[in-house]
Coordinates of C-alpha atoms in Angstrom, one line a residue:
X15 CA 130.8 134.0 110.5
X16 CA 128.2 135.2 112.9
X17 CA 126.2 137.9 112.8
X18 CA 127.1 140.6 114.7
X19 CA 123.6 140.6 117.2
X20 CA 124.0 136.6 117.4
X21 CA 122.7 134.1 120.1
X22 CA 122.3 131.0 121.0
X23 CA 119.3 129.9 118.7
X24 CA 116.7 127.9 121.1
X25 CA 114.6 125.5 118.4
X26 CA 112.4 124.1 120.6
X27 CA 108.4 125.4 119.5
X28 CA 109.9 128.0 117.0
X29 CA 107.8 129.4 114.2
X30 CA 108.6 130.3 111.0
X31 CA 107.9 133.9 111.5
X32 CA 110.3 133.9 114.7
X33 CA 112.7 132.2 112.8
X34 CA 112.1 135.5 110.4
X35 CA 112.3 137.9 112.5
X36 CA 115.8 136.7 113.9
X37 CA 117.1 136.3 110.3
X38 CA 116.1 140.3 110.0
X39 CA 117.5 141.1 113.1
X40 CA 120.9 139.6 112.6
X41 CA 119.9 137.2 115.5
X42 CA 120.6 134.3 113.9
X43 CA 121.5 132.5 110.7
X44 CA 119.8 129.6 108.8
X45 CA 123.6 127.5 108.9
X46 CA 122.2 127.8 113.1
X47 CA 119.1 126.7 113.0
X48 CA 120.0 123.9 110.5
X49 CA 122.8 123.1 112.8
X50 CA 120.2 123.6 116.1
X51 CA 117.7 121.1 114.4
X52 CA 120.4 118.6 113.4
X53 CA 121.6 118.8 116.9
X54 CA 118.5 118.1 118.5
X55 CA 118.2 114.9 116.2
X56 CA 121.1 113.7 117.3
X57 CA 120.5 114.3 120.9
X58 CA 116.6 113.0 120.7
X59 CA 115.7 110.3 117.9
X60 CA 117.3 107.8 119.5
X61 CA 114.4 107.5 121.4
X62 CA 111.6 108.9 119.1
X63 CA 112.7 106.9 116.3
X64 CA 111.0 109.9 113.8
X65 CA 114.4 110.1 111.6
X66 CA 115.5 107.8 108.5
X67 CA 117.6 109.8 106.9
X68 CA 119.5 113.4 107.8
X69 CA 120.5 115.7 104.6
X70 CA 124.0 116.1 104.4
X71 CA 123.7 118.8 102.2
X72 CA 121.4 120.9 104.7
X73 CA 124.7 122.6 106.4
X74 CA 125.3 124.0 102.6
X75 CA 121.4 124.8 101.7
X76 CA 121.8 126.9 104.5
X77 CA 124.9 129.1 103.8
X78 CA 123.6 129.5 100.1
X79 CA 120.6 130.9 102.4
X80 CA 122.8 133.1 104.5
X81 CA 124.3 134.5 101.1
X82 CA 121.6 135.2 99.4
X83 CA 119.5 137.0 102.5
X84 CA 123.1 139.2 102.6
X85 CA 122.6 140.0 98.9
X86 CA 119.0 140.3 98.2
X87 CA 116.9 139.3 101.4
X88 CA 114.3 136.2 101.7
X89 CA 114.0 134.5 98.8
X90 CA 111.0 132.8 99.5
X91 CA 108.1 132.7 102.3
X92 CA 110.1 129.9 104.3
X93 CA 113.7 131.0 103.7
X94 CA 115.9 129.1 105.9
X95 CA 113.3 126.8 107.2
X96 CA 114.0 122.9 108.3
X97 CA 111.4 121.0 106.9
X98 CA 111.1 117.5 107.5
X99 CA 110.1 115.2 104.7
X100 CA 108.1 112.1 105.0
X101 CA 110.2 109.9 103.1
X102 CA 107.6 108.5 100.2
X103 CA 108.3 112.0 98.5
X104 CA 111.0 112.1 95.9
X105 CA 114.2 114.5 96.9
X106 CA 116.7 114.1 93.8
X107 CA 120.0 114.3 96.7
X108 CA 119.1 111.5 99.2
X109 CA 116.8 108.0 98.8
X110 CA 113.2 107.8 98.7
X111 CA 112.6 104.5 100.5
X112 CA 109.4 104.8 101.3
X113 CA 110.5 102.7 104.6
X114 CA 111.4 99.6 102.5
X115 CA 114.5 98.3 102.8
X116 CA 113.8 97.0 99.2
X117 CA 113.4 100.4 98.4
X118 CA 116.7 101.1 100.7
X119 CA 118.4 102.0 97.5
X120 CA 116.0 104.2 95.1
X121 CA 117.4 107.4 94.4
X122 CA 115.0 109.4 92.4
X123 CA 117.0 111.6 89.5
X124 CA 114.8 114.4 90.2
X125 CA 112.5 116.0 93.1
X126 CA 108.9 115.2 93.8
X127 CA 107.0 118.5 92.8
X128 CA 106.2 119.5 96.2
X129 CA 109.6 118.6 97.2
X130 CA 110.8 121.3 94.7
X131 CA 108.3 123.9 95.8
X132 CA 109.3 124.2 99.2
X133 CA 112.9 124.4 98.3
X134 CA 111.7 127.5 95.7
X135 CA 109.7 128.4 98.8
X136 CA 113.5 128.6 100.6
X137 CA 113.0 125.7 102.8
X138 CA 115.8 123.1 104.0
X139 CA 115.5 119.8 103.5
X140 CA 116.6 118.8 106.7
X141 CA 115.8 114.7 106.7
X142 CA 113.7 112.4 105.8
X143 CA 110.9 110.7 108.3
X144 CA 110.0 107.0 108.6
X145 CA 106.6 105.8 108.2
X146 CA 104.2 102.9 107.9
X147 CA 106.3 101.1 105.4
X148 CA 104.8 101.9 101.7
X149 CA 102.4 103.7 104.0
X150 CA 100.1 100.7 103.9
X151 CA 98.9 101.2 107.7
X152 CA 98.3 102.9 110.3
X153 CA 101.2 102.0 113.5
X154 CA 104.6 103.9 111.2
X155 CA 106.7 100.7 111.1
X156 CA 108.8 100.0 108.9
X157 CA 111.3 97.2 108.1
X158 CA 113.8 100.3 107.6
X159 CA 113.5 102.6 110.8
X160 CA 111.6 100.1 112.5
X161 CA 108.5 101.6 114.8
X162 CA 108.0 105.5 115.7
X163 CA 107.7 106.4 118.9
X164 CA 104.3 108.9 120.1
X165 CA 106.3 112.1 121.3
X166 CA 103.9 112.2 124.3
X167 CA 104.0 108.5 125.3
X168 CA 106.9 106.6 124.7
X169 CA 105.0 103.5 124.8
X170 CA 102.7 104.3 122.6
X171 CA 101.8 104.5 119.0
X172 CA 101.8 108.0 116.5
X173 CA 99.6 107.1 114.1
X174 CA 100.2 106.7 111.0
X175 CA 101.4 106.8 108.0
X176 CA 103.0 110.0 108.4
X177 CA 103.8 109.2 112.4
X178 CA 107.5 109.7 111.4
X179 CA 106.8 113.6 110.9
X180 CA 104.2 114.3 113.0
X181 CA 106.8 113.0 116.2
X182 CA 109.6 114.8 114.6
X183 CA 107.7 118.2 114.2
X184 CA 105.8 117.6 117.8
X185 CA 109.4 117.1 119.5
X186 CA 111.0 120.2 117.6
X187 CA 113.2 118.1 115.0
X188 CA 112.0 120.1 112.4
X189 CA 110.0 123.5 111.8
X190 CA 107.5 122.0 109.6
X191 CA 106.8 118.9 107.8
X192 CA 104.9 117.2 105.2
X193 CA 103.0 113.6 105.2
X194 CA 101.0 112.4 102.4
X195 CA 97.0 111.4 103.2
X196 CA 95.4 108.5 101.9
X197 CA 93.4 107.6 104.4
X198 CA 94.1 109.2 108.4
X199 CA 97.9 110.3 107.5
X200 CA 98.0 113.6 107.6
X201 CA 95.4 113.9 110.5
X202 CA 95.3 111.1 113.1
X203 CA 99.3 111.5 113.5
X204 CA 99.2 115.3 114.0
X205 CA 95.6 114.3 116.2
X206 CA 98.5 111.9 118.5
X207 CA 101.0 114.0 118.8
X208 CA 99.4 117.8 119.6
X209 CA 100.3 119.6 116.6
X210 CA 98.2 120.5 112.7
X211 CA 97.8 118.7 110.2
X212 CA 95.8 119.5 106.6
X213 CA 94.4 117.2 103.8
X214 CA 94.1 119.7 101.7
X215 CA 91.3 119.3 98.8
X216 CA 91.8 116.7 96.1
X217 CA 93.5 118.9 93.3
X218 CA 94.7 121.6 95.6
X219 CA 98.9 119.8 95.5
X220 CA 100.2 117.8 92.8
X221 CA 101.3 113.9 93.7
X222 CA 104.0 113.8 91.1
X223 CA 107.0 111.9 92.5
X224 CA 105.0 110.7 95.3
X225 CA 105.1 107.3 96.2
X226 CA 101.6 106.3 95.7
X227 CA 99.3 103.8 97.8
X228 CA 95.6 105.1 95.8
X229 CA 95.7 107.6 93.0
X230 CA 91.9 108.8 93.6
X231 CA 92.7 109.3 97.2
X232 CA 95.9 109.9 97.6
X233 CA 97.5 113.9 98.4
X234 CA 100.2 115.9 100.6
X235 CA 99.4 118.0 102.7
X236 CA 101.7 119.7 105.8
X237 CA 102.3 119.0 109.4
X238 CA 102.8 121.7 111.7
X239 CA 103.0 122.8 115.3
X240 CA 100.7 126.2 114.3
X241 CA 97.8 126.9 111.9
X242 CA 99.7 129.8 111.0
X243 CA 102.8 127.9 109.9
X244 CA 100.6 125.1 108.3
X245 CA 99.4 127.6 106.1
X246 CA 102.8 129.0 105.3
X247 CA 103.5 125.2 104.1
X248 CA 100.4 124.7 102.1
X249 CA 101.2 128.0 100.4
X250 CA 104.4 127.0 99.2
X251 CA 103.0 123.5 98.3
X252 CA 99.9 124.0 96.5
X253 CA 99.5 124.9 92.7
X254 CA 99.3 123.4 89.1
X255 CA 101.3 120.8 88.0
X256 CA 101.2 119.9 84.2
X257 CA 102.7 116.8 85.4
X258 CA 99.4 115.5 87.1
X259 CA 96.2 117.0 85.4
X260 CA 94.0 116.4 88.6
X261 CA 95.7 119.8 89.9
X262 CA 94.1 121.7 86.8
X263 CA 91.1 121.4 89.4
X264 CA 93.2 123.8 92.1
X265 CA 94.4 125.9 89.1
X266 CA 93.1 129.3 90.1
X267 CA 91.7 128.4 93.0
X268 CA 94.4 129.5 95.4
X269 CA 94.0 133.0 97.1
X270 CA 96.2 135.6 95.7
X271 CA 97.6 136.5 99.1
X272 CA 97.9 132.9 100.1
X273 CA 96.8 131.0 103.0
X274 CA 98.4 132.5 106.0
X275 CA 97.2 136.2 105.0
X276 CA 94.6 137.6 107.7
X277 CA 94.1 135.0 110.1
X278 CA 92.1 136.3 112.6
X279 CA 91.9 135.7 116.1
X280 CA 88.1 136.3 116.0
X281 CA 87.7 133.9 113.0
X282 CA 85.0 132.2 114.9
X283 CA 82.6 135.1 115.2
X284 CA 79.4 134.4 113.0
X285 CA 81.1 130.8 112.1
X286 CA 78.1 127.5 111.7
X287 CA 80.1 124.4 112.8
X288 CA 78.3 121.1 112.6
X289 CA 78.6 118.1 114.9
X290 CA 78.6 115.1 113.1
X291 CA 77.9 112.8 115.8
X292 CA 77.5 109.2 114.0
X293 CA 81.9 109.6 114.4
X294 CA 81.7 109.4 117.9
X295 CA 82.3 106.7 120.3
X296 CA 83.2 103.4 119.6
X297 CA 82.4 101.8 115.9
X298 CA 83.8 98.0 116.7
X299 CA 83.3 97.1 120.8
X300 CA 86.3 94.3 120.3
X301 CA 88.7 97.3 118.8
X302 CA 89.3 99.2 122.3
X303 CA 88.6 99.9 125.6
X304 CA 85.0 101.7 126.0
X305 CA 86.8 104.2 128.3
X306 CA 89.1 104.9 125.3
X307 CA 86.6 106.3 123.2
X308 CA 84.9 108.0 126.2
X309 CA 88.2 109.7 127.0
X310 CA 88.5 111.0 123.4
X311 CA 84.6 111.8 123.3
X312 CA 85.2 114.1 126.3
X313 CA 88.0 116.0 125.4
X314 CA 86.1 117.0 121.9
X315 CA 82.8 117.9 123.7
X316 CA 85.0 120.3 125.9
X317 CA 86.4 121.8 122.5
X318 CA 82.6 122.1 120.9
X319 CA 82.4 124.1 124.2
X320 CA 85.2 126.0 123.7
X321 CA 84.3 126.7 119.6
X322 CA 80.7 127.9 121.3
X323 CA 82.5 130.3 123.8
X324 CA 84.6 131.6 121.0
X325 CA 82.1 132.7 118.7
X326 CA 81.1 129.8 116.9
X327 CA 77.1 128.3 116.5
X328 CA 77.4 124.6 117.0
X329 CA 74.6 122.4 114.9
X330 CA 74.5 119.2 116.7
X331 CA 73.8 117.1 115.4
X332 CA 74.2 117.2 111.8
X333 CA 73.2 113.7 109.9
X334 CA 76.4 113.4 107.4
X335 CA 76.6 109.6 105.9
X336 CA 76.9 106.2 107.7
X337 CA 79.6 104.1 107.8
X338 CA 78.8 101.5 105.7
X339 CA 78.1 103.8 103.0
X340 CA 81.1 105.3 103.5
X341 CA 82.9 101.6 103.7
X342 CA 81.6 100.7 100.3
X343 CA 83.4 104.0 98.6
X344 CA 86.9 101.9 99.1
X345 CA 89.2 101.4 96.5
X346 CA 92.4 100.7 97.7
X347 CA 92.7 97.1 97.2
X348 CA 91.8 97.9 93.2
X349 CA 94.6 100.9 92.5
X350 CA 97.7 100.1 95.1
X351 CA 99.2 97.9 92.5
X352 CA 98.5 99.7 89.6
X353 CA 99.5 103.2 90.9
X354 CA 102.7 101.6 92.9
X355 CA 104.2 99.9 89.8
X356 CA 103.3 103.4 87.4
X357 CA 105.9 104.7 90.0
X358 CA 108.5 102.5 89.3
X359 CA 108.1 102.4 86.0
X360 CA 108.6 106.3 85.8
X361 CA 111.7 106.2 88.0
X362 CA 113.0 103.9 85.5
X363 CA 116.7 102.7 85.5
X364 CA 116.8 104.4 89.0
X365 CA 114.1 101.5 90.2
X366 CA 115.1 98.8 92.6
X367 CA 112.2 96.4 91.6
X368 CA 109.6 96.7 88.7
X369 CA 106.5 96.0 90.7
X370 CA 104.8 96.1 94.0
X371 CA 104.7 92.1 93.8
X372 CA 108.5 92.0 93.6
X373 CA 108.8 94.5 96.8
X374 CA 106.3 91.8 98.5
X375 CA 108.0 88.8 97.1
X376 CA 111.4 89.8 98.5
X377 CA 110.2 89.0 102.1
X378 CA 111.8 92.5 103.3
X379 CA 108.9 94.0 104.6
X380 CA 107.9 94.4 108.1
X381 CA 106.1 91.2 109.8
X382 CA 102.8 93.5 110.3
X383 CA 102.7 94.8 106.7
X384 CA 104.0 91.6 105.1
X385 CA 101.5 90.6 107.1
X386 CA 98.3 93.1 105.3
X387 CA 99.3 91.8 101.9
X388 CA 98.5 88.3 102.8
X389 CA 94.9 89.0 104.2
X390 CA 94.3 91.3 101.2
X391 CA 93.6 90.9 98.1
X392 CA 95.6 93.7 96.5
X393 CA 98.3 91.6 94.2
X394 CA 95.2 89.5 93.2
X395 CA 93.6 92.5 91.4
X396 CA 93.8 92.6 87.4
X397 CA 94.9 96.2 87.2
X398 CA 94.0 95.7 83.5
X399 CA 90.8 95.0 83.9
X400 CA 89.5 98.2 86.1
X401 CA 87.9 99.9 83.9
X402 CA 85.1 97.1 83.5
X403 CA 85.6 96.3 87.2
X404 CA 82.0 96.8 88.4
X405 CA 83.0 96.6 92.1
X406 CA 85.6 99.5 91.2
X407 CA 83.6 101.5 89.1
X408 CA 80.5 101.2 92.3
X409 CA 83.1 102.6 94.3
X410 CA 83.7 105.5 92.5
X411 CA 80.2 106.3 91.5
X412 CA 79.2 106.0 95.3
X413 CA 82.2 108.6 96.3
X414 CA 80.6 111.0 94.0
X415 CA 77.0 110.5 96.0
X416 CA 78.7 110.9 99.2
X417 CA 80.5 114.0 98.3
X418 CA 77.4 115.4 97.0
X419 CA 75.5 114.9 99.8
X420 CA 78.3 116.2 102.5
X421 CA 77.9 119.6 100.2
X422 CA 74.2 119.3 100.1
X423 CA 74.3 118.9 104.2
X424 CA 76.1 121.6 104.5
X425 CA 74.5 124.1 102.2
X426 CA 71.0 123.0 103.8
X427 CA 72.1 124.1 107.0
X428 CA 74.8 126.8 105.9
X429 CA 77.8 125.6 107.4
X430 CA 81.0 126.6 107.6
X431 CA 82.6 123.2 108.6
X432 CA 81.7 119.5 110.0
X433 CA 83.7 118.6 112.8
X434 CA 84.4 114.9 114.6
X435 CA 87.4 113.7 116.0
X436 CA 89.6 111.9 113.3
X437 CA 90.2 108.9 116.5
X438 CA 87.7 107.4 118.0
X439 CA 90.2 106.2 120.8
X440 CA 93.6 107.8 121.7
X441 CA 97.0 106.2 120.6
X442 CA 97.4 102.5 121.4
X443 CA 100.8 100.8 123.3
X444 CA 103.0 99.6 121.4
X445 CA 103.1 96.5 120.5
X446 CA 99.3 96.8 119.9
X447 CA 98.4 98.0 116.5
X448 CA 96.4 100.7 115.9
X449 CA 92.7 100.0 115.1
X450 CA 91.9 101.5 111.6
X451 CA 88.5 101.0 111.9
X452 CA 88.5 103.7 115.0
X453 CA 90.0 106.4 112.9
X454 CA 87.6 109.1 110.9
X455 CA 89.2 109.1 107.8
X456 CA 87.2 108.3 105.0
X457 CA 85.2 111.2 104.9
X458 CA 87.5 113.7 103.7
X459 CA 89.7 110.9 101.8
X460 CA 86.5 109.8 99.9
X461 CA 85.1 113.0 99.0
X462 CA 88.3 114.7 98.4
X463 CA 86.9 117.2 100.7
X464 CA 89.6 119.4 102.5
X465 CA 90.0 118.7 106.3
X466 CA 92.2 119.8 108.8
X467 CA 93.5 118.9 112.4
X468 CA 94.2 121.5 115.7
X469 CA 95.0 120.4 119.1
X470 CA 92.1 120.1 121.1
X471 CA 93.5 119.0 124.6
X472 CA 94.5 115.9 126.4
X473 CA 92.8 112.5 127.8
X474 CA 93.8 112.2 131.8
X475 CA 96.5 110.3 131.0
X476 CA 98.0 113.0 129.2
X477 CA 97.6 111.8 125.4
X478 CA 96.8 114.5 122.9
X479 CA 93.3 114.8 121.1
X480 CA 93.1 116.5 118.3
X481 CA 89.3 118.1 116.4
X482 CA 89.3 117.8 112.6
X483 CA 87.3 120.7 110.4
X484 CA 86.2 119.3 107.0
X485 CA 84.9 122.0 104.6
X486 CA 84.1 122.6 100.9
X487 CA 86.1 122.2 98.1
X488 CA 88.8 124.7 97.6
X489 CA 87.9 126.1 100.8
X490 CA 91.3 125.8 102.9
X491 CA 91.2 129.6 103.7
X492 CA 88.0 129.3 105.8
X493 CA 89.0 126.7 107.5
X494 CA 92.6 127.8 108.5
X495 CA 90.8 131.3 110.0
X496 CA 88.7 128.8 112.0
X497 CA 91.6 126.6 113.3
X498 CA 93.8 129.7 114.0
X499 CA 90.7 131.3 116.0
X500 CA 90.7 128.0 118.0
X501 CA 93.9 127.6 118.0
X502 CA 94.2 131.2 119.8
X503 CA 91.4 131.1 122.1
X504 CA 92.7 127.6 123.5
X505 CA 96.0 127.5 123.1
X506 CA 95.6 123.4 123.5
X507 CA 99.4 123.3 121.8
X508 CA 102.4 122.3 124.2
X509 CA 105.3 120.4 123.9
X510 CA 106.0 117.1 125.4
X511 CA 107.9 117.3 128.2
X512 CA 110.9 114.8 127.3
X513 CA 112.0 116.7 124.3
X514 CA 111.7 120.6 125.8
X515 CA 115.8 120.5 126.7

């Protein structure tokens, strides 16, 4: 039954605390704005190309939801919120695919532990979003849902791996979403498709029941359309998991009042942002267009502008590390094996395949990712042997240089945050795939630094931009209050025009 003050419920841009604040009102109910989103996925995805998988079990979530706020109120920070899940994250009532049709089948007896935070949190699981299949890439194709669409550009690429979410969020399919990050894929998909994204710090959100691509890199993290409603996410996501000891790092490192307390619209006042200029412009001439990069160049010099205007002092430039340093810190081709088949050993009778060579040797994968494992030489690694693997153990040693001297940098010069853009070059057309060596990832992924994306305008053509903040460890609050100051004094966010009806 409706409530007695009921209207039409219009989903497109919503927040969570709008969403709220019709719940209190008697407004609306969460069966509508399930049923709203689930609409709108109907009506839209045919063209984006964002959704796997829809819940069928969200319509019920919701009325639970609805009875319970009747009894006793919220019961959680994002009560009655669609979230949509990128779909390497365990949910124990639909498949976790991980955009494998080898994987088609997987259905996980339990849900990852983020997955089960949010729904404490009061959050609807409303579907699951493709990605790069396995998440090995950066286009989100998949030989399941095929390739996502950039909600701005039909034509072009979102990013990936997490381009499935980012789309689905940026075109109102969902509130709020999550992606995972290994290297880019919580950041340069958000960056693509004008809303947040947030890699938060290694040890900050547990990755148990994740489908894994590298253990030392790998994390969630959550994809909004707001800083504030990021937050809201990343509160419900974060905390200790017993289940994965690397969150005994985050374990009482959380504020008290959470993330989304007290963000200030004058969060910039007093704030030392530094310019890290050797991300800029183009790092391989043969990858793209010079103009590409100098598009993207010029829409972040106007938001170093904009920070400066707002409050901020800008330190430009600020010598961080070089790329080839940076290059060297890789491990992925050592622990994608390794990690990937721990995870299907742990799903046990409920795994399709009891190794990431099986997946591979089916011949079910995408042409382009098929295509990655025979040019690398991931199923060539003797996961046995990594602990006397001298080019491994190099790796790792050299992360923990790089990530000393990022924090060294920035106490030298007392800053709050190191921005660059997290592309070099805007989104590519599809078919093109997007150049990996362009996106600003490995900064944040290899230091386990947190880092987070905010709209920072668009190219002439009308492609979003987007400015990542990396800051300390366990530092998320700081760098939310700078976001949201940005986000407030820009106001960079809009929707794309094909998905505002």
């Amino acid at each position: 039954m409706s409530p007695p003050n009921a209207r039409p419920f219009d989903p497109v841009e919503a927040t969570v605390s709008e969403i709220h604040d019709a719940y209190e009102t008697g407004e609306t109910t969460a069966e509508a704005v399930a049923d709203a989103h689930l609409a709108r996925i109907d009506d839209h995805d045919d063209e984006l190309n964002a959704i796997l998988a829809v819940n069928r079990d969200a319509r019920d979530r919701a009325r639970e939801l609805d009875a319970a706020f009747d009894r006793d109120g919220f019961v959680g920070p994002l009560h009655g919120i669609p979230v949509v899940l990128k779909d390497n994250q365990d949910t124990r009532d639909m498949p976790t695919t991980a955009g494998s049709t080898a994987l088609a089948e997987s259905r996980p007896t339990r849900d990852a532990f983020v997955v089960a935070r949010l729904r404490e949190a009061g959050a609807v699981v409303l579907a699951k979003a493709n990605l790069q299949e396995l998440s090995f890439g950066v286009d989100t194709v998949s030989s399941l849902g095929g390739a996502t669409r950039n909600a701005y550009a039909l034509d072009r690429r979102p990013s990936g791996s997490s381009g499935g979410t980012a789309a689905a969020v940026a075109a109102s399919l969902g509130v709020v979403g999550t992606g995972t990050d290994t290297c880019s894929s919580v950041r340069s998909p958000p960056a693509f498709n004008d809303v947040v994204g947030v890699r938060p710090t290694m040890g900050l959100v547990s990755r148990t029941g994740i489908v894994p691509l590298s253990d030392t890199q790998d994390t969630a993290g959550p994809i909004a359309r707001t800083v504030e409603d990021a937050a809201r996410t990343l509160d419900a996501m974060a905390g200790y998991d017993p289940a994965d000891p690397v969150t005994a790092r985050g374990d009482g490192r959380i504020p008290d009042e959470g993330y989304a307390a007290g963000l200030d619209a004058a969060g910039l006042a007093g704030a030392r942002i530094g310019v890290a200029r050797e991300f800029f412009g183009l790092r391989n001439d043969e990858s793209a267009p010079e103009r590409a990069a100098d598009r993207v160049t010029a829409v972040v010099e106007d938001a170093i502008g904009e920070l400066d205007a707002a409050g901020a002092t800008i330190v430009d430039p600020v010598d961080v590390v070089d790329h080839t340093r940076l290059e060297s810190a890789r491990v992925l081709e050592y622990e994608f094996a390794r990690d990937f088949d721990a995870y299907l050993a742990e799903l046990g009778d409920a795994a399709p395949h009891d190794s990431l060579a099986d997946v591979v040797a089916t011949g079910e994968l995408h042409p382009s990712v098929q295509a990655r494992f025979e040019d690398a030489a991931i199923l060539d690694t003797d996961v046995d042997a990594l602990d006397e693997n001298t080019g491994y153990l190099r790796s790792l040693r050299r992360r923990e240089a790089i990530r000393d001297a990022v924090l060294a940098r920035m106490a030298a010069d007392d800053l709050d945050a190191i921005l660059y853009p997290p592309s070099r070059v805007p989104p590519v057309e599809i078919p093109d795939n997007q150049p990996f060596e362009e996106m600003n990832c490995e900064l944040a992924a290899h230091t386990g630094l947190p880092a987070i994306v905010v709209p920072a305008g668009f190219t002439p053509a009308g492609l979003p931009v987007g400015v990542e903040l990396l800051g300390r460890a366990f530092d998320e609050r700081r760098l939310f209050e700078l976001a949201h100051a940005f986000e407030r004094a820009t106001d960079h966010r809009r929707p794309p025009d094909r998905f505002v009806e």
